[in-house]
Amino acid sequence: MKDGKKKGLDLQWQILIGIITGIMFGIFLYQVSGPGVTSGPIFLMKVFFKYAGDIFIRLLRMMIVPLVFASIYMAVVNLGDIRELGKIGGKTVAYYMATTALAVLLGLLLVNIIHPGQGIDKEALAALNISTSVPHEVSSQDVGERSAAVIIVDTLVNMIPKNPAGAMAKGDILQIIFFTIFFGIMAAVVGKESETLSEVINGLDMIMQKSVMVVMVIAPYSIFCLVTAIFMDLGLEALFALGKYAFTVILGLLIHAAVTLSLLVMIIGRYSPIKLFKAVSPAIMTAWSTASSAASLPLTMDCLTNKAGVDKKITNFVLPLGATVNMDGTALYESIAVIFIAELMGIDLSVGMQAIIFITATLAAIGAAAIPGAGLVTMGIVLTAAGMPLDGIGLILAIDRILDQFRTAVNVWGDATAGVVVGRLEGAISDSVG
C-alpha cells in the first residue's frame, strides 16, 4: 500500500485461525452435548454452523462452471496452436498418472510396515456402533459391472457431452472441459470472426476471478462454521478407536505431499516447494475444510496464477483437469484402507493380490470423476478386485469425513505442483512473482 499502512492478517492465517478455533469449539460442544443431539440450543447452533458453511460451499460451486469454461476457452484461444495444446495436455496427464501411481505405492509400503489393522480394539469399534453394512451408494451389482478398466473407458466416452448446456447445468466438469477445448479450437480456426466472442469470454473470465476474491472475504468465518459442525458430529472417540488406521493414512498423505510431490517441484519444476505452499495455502486450507477439490478450484487457480507466477495458459488448463482426474490422496487412502480392512477381517493378501490392488486403485482413482459417490464406489471396486466383501467399507466410515479432508487437501496440492512442473517444462513461470 502506498501509505505504508499494514493490512490485517493474510488470508491463509485467517483461515488457519478459523480451522483451529473451529476444531476446538466443535470438540467442546460435542463434549458438552454428547453425540446425536437433536434438540435444544446446541442443536440450533449445529444447524446454524452447518448451513453457514454450506452457503460458502455453494458460493464457491456457483462460480465453477463459468470460471472453468472461460478460463479453458481463453487458454486454448491464446495458445492458438493445436500441437502446443497437445504437448501441454500430454505432459499434464503423464504427471497426474505418475504421481497417482507413486501415491498408491507409498500407501501399500506404509500399510505393510505399520499394519494398522493388527491389535486394534474391537470392543471400542463395537461401542461406536460401527456398521458393516454396505452404504447405499455402493452395491455389489454396481461394483461388479464396473471394473477399473470399464471406469476408464466410460470416463473417456462420457466426457463427450450429448448436450453442452446439460453438462453445464449438471456441473459435469470433464464434459465441460472437453466441450470448451473443442469450442476454443474451432474459435481459433475461425480466426478474426470469433474475436468479439473471445473478448466477451475474456470479460467473463475477469469477472469470475474478481468474484472469487469477493467470496473469499467470508472464507475464515465460513470455514470456522464448517469445521465446528464437523467436529460437533465426530468428537474424538472415533479417532481414538481407529487411531492407528487414521495415523497411517495421514502419515502417507503427509509424506506424499511433503516429500514426493515437493521433490518433483524442486527437481523438475525448479521451484521452492515452501514458496509454492505459501502461495497456494489458502486454497489448500479451503480444500481441507470443504473436502472438495472442485469447490476450492477457483481459489487454487487464483493463487497459482497471481501468487506463484504460473502463466494463465497453464493454470487455466492444468487445474480444471486436475480437479477431476488427479486423485493422489484418494488413491493412497484406498490402498491403505483395503489392506486395513483385510487385516481386521483376518484376510491375508499375497504380494500378487497387492499388485492387483496397486493397478486397480491407480486406474480407479483416475476414473473416479465419472461416477456418483466416487470415493465409495471406487473403494468397492478395489475391494472386489482383491476378492474381499463389500461389508468392509462400513468399518472405515466412522472417520471417513475427516480423512476425506486430508486427502482432498493433498489432491489440491498435487494439482498445484502439476501447474508448476508443466509450467516450468513449457517455460511459463515468472519467478519474480510471490
mmCIF file of N, CA and C in Angstrom, residues 22 44 60 64 88 106 130 153 161 182 200 223 236 252 278 282 301 309 347-348 351 359 366 374 382 390 394 413 424:
data_model
loop_
_atom_site.group_PDB
_atom_site.id
_atom_site.type_symbol
_atom_site.label_atom_id
_atom_site.label_comp_id
_atom_site.label_asym_id
_atom_site.label_seq_id
_atom_site.Cartn_x
_atom_site.Cartn_y
_atom_site.Cartn_z
ATOM 1 N N GLY A 22 -12.354 -23.616 15.101
ATOM 2 C CA GLY A 22 -13.493 -24.476 14.766
ATOM 3 C C GLY A 22 -13.342 -25.866 15.357
ATOM 4 N N LEU A 44 -29.453 -26.146 17.760
ATOM 5 C CA LEU A 44 -29.696 -24.981 16.902
ATOM 6 C C LEU A 44 -28.373 -24.374 16.425
ATOM 7 N N LEU A 60 -18.915 -20.975 -3.721
ATOM 8 C CA LEU A 60 -17.743 -21.418 -4.478
ATOM 9 C C LEU A 60 -18.158 -22.271 -5.674
ATOM 10 N N ILE A 64 -17.848 -22.267 -10.349
ATOM 11 C CA ILE A 64 -17.002 -23.260 -11.014
ATOM 12 C C ILE A 64 -17.257 -23.337 -12.510
ATOM 13 N N ILE A 88 0.986 -29.709 -23.939
ATOM 14 C CA ILE A 88 0.643 -29.387 -22.552
ATOM 15 C C ILE A 88 -0.260 -30.467 -21.965
ATOM 16 N N LEU A 106 3.269 -45.820 -2.262
ATOM 17 C CA LEU A 106 3.611 -45.365 -0.912
ATOM 18 C C LEU A 106 2.605 -45.890 0.109
ATOM 19 N N ILE A 130 -20.239 -49.120 14.896
ATOM 20 C CA ILE A 130 -19.805 -49.082 13.502
ATOM 21 C C ILE A 130 -20.466 -50.221 12.739
ATOM 22 N N VAL A 153 -12.701 -46.558 -19.558
ATOM 23 C CA VAL A 153 -13.373 -46.468 -20.862
ATOM 24 C C VAL A 153 -14.601 -45.570 -20.759
ATOM 25 N N PRO A 161 -20.027 -34.608 -24.188
ATOM 26 C CA PRO A 161 -21.403 -34.331 -23.762
ATOM 27 C C PRO A 161 -22.409 -34.485 -24.895
ATOM 28 N N PHE A 182 -12.819 -28.152 -27.435
ATOM 29 C CA PHE A 182 -13.291 -28.268 -28.822
ATOM 30 C C PHE A 182 -13.782 -26.912 -29.337
ATOM 31 N N VAL A 200 -15.686 -11.107 -25.145
ATOM 32 C CA VAL A 200 -16.767 -11.284 -24.166
ATOM 33 C C VAL A 200 -16.381 -12.348 -23.133
ATOM 34 N N ILE A 223 -15.411 -21.099 7.116
ATOM 35 C CA ILE A 223 -14.625 -22.304 7.406
ATOM 36 C C ILE A 223 -14.683 -22.639 8.894
ATOM 37 N N LEU A 236 -14.047 -37.175 19.422
ATOM 38 C CA LEU A 236 -12.715 -37.781 19.349
ATOM 39 C C LEU A 236 -12.745 -39.302 19.506
ATOM 40 N N GLY A 252 0.896 -41.172 5.413
ATOM 41 C CA GLY A 252 1.123 -41.387 3.984
ATOM 42 C C GLY A 252 0.844 -40.143 3.164
ATOM 43 N N LYS A 278 3.278 -21.610 0.381
ATOM 44 C CA LYS A 278 2.845 -20.310 0.900
ATOM 45 C C LYS A 278 1.869 -19.644 -0.068
ATOM 46 N N PRO A 282 -3.981 -20.787 1.052
ATOM 47 C CA PRO A 282 -5.418 -20.528 1.239
ATOM 48 C C PRO A 282 -6.291 -21.554 0.520
ATOM 49 N N MET A 301 -6.804 -21.649 -8.688
ATOM 50 C CA MET A 301 -6.404 -21.000 -9.939
ATOM 51 C C MET A 301 -5.883 -19.595 -9.681
ATOM 52 N N GLY A 309 2.996 -17.259 -9.802
ATOM 53 C CA GLY A 309 3.600 -16.794 -11.047
ATOM 54 C C GLY A 309 3.509 -17.745 -12.215
ATOM 55 N N ILE A 347 -7.885 -61.495 6.765
ATOM 56 C CA ILE A 347 -7.605 -61.969 5.403
ATOM 57 C C ILE A 347 -6.152 -61.656 5.064
ATOM 58 N N ASP A 348 -5.416 -62.655 4.634
ATOM 59 C CA ASP A 348 -4.005 -62.475 4.268
ATOM 60 C C ASP A 348 -3.909 -62.234 2.761
ATOM 61 N N VAL A 351 1.434 -61.001 -2.188
ATOM 62 C CA VAL A 351 2.095 -59.948 -2.962
ATOM 63 C C VAL A 351 1.395 -59.765 -4.306
ATOM 64 N N ILE A 359 -2.667 -51.743 -9.183
ATOM 65 C CA ILE A 359 -3.160 -51.402 -10.527
ATOM 66 C C ILE A 359 -4.589 -50.875 -10.460
ATOM 67 N N ILE A 366 -8.058 -42.488 -11.129
ATOM 68 C CA ILE A 366 -8.021 -41.621 -12.313
ATOM 69 C C ILE A 366 -9.409 -41.506 -12.932
ATOM 70 N N ALA A 374 -18.186 -41.203 -5.919
ATOM 71 C CA ALA A 374 -16.961 -41.759 -6.497
ATOM 72 C C ALA A 374 -16.089 -42.501 -5.496
ATOM 73 N N VAL A 382 -11.980 -51.680 -5.689
ATOM 74 C CA VAL A 382 -10.688 -52.192 -5.230
ATOM 75 C C VAL A 382 -10.896 -53.398 -4.312
ATOM 76 N N LEU A 390 -17.759 -56.460 0.348
ATOM 77 C CA LEU A 390 -18.019 -55.023 0.413
ATOM 78 C C LEU A 390 -18.396 -54.563 1.814
ATOM 79 N N GLY A 394 -18.033 -50.468 5.667
ATOM 80 C CA GLY A 394 -18.664 -49.936 6.870
ATOM 81 C C GLY A 394 -17.697 -49.732 8.022
ATOM 82 N N TRP A 413 -3.036 -29.930 -3.544
ATOM 83 C CA TRP A 413 -1.591 -29.682 -3.574
ATOM 84 C C TRP A 413 -0.972 -30.346 -4.804
ATOM 85 N N ARG A 424 6.976 -25.046 -15.790
ATOM 86 C CA ARG A 424 8.432 -24.966 -15.981
ATOM 87 C C ARG A 424 8.847 -25.646 -17.279
#
